[in-house]
Amino acid sequence: RLRNIAGVLKERISNIDIEADVNGLVCVFVAKRRLDWSEIREIVESVKSQFESFVVRFGMEELVSVGRKTISLPISEKPQIILKVPVGSFSQVNSAVNVKLVDEVVRISSDGGATNALDLYSGAGNFSIPLAVSGLRVTAVETNPALVGCGRENARELGVEHKLNFV
C-alpha cells in the first residue's frame, strides 16, 4: 500500500506508525516539518484510497485525521476493561504483559487495603481506570489534553468518573 503513495510522502513524512486493534489498522504519518494546507490536502488525497483511517501529525499536533481517532486496548482481564487511547499517543507495546501488570497492581492495592491512588503520567487511564473500577479514589496526573479527554471518557463509560479525578 505504501509503495503507491511513496512519492507524495517521501519529502514530507519522517515516520509511519501503524496501530492496530480489533477494529483494524490506523496509520499515523509524522511530518518532517510543518506542512501547508496544499501539502496536507495532497497527502489526504493520496492516502485515503489506501487506508480507511489515518492521522497526519507534526510533533504532537494533529494536522488532519480521517476515520477513527482512537484505538481500543485491553488493559485488564478481571474485570475485562477495554481502554480507548488516542491514535499516535503512548501505550504499552506488549498488551499481554500490560494486562498482567495492571491486574497485579490492582491486586496488590486491594490486598494492601489502599483506598486512594496517585497515578503520575496516567495517559488515558492505563492504571487509574482499573484502580477506580476496583473501588479506589484515584488522582490521575497527565499533561496531554487528548489523553486526559480520553481518560475522562473512559471513566464515564465505565461508570467511575466519580472515583477518578484527572488533573
GROMACS .gro file of C-alpha atoms in nm:
model
  167
    1ARG     CA    1   0.000   0.000   0.000
    2LEU     CA    2   0.274   0.245   0.094
    3ARG     CA    3   0.458   0.199  -0.236
    4ASN     CA    4   0.160   0.351  -0.417
    5ILE     CA    5   0.194   0.676  -0.221
    6ALA     CA    6   0.569   0.688  -0.158
    7GLY     CA    7   0.630   0.979  -0.396
    8VAL     CA    8   0.386   1.207  -0.215
    9LEU     CA    9   0.521   1.111   0.128
   10LYS     CA   10   0.895   1.100   0.059
   11GLU     CA   11   0.991   1.463   0.125
   12ARG     CA   12   0.719   1.530   0.382
   13ILE     CA   13   0.689   1.234   0.619
   14SER     CA   14   0.961   1.114   0.858
   15ASN     CA   15   0.782   0.821   1.027
   16ILE     CA   16   0.485   0.600   0.959
   17ASP     CA   17   0.341   0.418   1.259
   18ILE     CA   18   0.074   0.156   1.210
   19GLU     CA   19  -0.150   0.090   1.508
   20ALA     CA   20  -0.396  -0.197   1.523
   21ASP     CA   21  -0.680  -0.318   1.736
   22VAL     CA   22  -0.978  -0.549   1.683
   23ASN     CA   23  -1.136  -0.284   1.458
   24GLY     CA   24  -0.846  -0.273   1.211
   25LEU     CA   25  -0.548  -0.054   1.125
   26VAL     CA   26  -0.487   0.316   1.175
   27CYS     CA   27  -0.180   0.481   1.020
   28VAL     CA   28   0.000   0.771   1.182
   29PHE     CA   29   0.208   0.979   0.942
   30VAL     CA   30   0.456   1.205   1.121
   31ALA     CA   31   0.559   1.509   0.916
   32LYS     CA   32   0.923   1.619   0.893
   33ARG     CA   33   0.815   1.981   0.914
   34ARG     CA   34   0.504   2.193   0.939
   35LEU     CA   35   0.303   2.135   0.620
   36ASP     CA   36   0.089   2.386   0.437
   37TRP     CA   37  -0.273   2.307   0.351
   38SER     CA   38  -0.199   2.219  -0.012
   39GLU     CA   39   0.056   1.958   0.103
   40ILE     CA   40  -0.185   1.819   0.363
   41ARG     CA   41  -0.461   1.800   0.101
   42GLU     CA   42  -0.227   1.613  -0.138
   43ILE     CA   43  -0.134   1.363   0.134
   44VAL     CA   44  -0.501   1.308   0.225
   45GLU     CA   45  -0.597   1.252  -0.139
   46SER     CA   46  -0.313   1.001  -0.184
   47VAL     CA   47  -0.359   0.816   0.143
   48LYS     CA   48  -0.739   0.789   0.167
   49SER     CA   49  -0.755   0.539  -0.120
   50GLN     CA   50  -0.510   0.314   0.067
   51PHE     CA   51  -0.615   0.349   0.433
   52GLU     CA   52  -0.960   0.386   0.586
   53SER     CA   53  -0.826   0.559   0.899
   54PHE     CA   54  -0.517   0.774   0.936
   55VAL     CA   55  -0.370   1.074   1.115
   56VAL     CA   56  -0.109   1.323   0.994
   57ARG     CA   57   0.089   1.488   1.277
   58PHE     CA   58   0.371   1.732   1.322
   59GLY     CA   59   0.520   1.666   1.664
   60MET     CA   60   0.219   1.614   1.891
   61GLU     CA   61  -0.004   1.844   1.684
   62GLU     CA   62  -0.267   1.669   1.478
   63LEU     CA   63  -0.280   1.830   1.134
   64VAL     CA   64  -0.561   1.616   0.994
   65SER     CA   65  -0.736   1.287   1.068
   66VAL     CA   66  -0.962   1.066   0.864
   67GLY     CA   67  -1.168   0.786   1.018
   68ARG     CA   68  -1.107   0.659   1.369
   69LYS     CA   69  -0.916   0.875   1.617
   70THR     CA   70  -0.880   0.612   1.889
   71ILE     CA   71  -0.776   0.251   1.921
   72SER     CA   72  -0.918   0.013   2.180
   73LEU     CA   73  -0.672  -0.173   2.402
   74PRO     CA   74  -0.747  -0.446   2.658
   75ILE     CA   75  -0.590  -0.347   2.990
   76SER     CA   76  -0.746  -0.581   3.245
   77GLU     CA   77  -0.888  -0.934   3.247
   78LYS     CA   78  -1.074  -0.940   3.577
   79PRO     CA   79  -1.288  -0.745   3.520
   80GLN     CA   80  -1.232  -0.711   3.147
   81ILE     CA   81  -1.158  -0.344   3.071
   82ILE     CA   82  -1.102  -0.202   2.724
   83LEU     CA   83  -0.936   0.139   2.716
   84LYS     CA   84  -0.975   0.387   2.431
   85VAL     CA   85  -0.646   0.559   2.353
   86PRO     CA   86  -0.584   0.840   2.101
   87VAL     CA   87  -0.410   0.721   1.787
   88GLY     CA   88  -0.043   0.816   1.794
   89SER     CA   89  -0.019   0.851   2.171
   90PHE     CA   90   0.193   0.638   2.401
   91SER     CA   91   0.056   0.299   2.500
   92GLN     CA   92   0.221  -0.015   2.625
   93VAL     CA   93   0.372  -0.213   2.337
   94ASN     CA   94   0.308  -0.563   2.474
   95SER     CA   95  -0.060  -0.572   2.562
   96ALA     CA   96  -0.045  -0.922   2.718
   97VAL     CA   97   0.226  -0.812   2.962
   98ASN     CA   98   0.042  -0.486   3.028
   99VAL     CA   99  -0.278  -0.675   3.121
  100LYS     CA  100  -0.082  -0.887   3.370
  101LEU     CA  101   0.093  -0.580   3.513
  102VAL     CA  102  -0.232  -0.384   3.554
  103ASP     CA  103  -0.409  -0.681   3.717
  104GLU     CA  104  -0.115  -0.728   3.956
  105VAL     CA  105  -0.113  -0.357   4.056
  106VAL     CA  106  -0.488  -0.375   4.126
  107ARG     CA  107  -0.444  -0.696   4.328
  108ILE     CA  108  -0.158  -0.553   4.536
  109SER     CA  109  -0.357  -0.233   4.602
  110SER     CA  110  -0.658  -0.434   4.709
  111ASP     CA  111  -0.459  -0.676   4.927
  112GLY     CA  112  -0.277  -0.383   5.090
  113GLY     CA  113  -0.600  -0.210   5.187
  114ALA     CA  114  -0.538   0.102   4.977
  115THR     CA  115  -0.826   0.349   4.945
  116ASN     CA  116  -0.654   0.615   4.732
  117ALA     CA  117  -0.406   0.616   4.445
  118LEU     CA  118  -0.197   0.875   4.264
  119ASP     CA  119  -0.121   0.791   3.900
  120LEU     CA  120   0.156   1.008   3.754
  121TYR     CA  121   0.184   1.023   3.374
  122SER     CA  122  -0.152   0.847   3.370
  123GLY     CA  123  -0.216   0.869   2.998
  124ALA     CA  124  -0.574   0.772   2.913
  125GLY     CA  125  -0.602   0.568   3.234
  126ASN     CA  126  -0.395   0.251   3.194
  127PHE     CA  127  -0.364   0.212   3.573
  128SER     CA  128  -0.606   0.474   3.705
  129ILE     CA  129  -0.918   0.333   3.536
  130PRO     CA  130  -0.877  -0.025   3.670
  131LEU     CA  131  -0.784   0.110   4.015
  132ALA     CA  132  -1.102   0.321   4.015
  133VAL     CA  133  -1.308   0.022   3.896
  134SER     CA  134  -1.166  -0.174   4.192
  135GLY     CA  135  -1.304   0.092   4.428
  136LEU     CA  136  -1.009   0.324   4.490
  137ARG     CA  137  -1.030   0.701   4.465
  138VAL     CA  138  -0.771   0.799   4.206
  139THR     CA  139  -0.598   1.124   4.114
  140ALA     CA  140  -0.459   1.089   3.762
  141VAL     CA  141  -0.194   1.340   3.652
  142GLU     CA  142  -0.142   1.389   3.278
  143THR     CA  143  -0.025   1.688   3.069
  144ASN     CA  144  -0.152   1.576   2.727
  145PRO     CA  145  -0.507   1.717   2.680
  146ALA     CA  146  -0.603   1.445   2.428
  147LEU     CA  147  -0.510   1.172   2.678
  148VAL     CA  148  -0.695   1.350   2.959
  149GLY     CA  149  -1.005   1.374   2.738
  150CYS     CA  150  -0.991   1.005   2.651
  151GLY     CA  151  -0.928   0.917   3.016
  152ARG     CA  152  -1.235   1.110   3.127
  153GLU     CA  153  -1.443   0.947   2.853
  154ASN     CA  154  -1.314   0.601   2.955
  155ALA     CA  155  -1.406   0.674   3.318
  156ARG     CA  156  -1.758   0.789   3.217
  157GLU     CA  157  -1.816   0.482   3.002
  158LEU     CA  158  -1.713   0.255   3.290
  159GLY     CA  159  -1.917   0.448   3.548
  160VAL     CA  160  -1.619   0.551   3.763
  161GLU     CA  161  -1.595   0.923   3.686
  162HIS     CA  162  -1.691   0.999   4.049
  163LYS     CA  163  -1.387   0.800   4.170
  164LEU     CA  164  -1.135   0.944   3.927
  165ASN     CA  165  -1.001   1.299   3.904
  166PHE     CA  166  -0.778   1.391   3.610
  167VAL     CA  167  -0.551   1.691   3.676
   0.00000   0.00000   0.00000
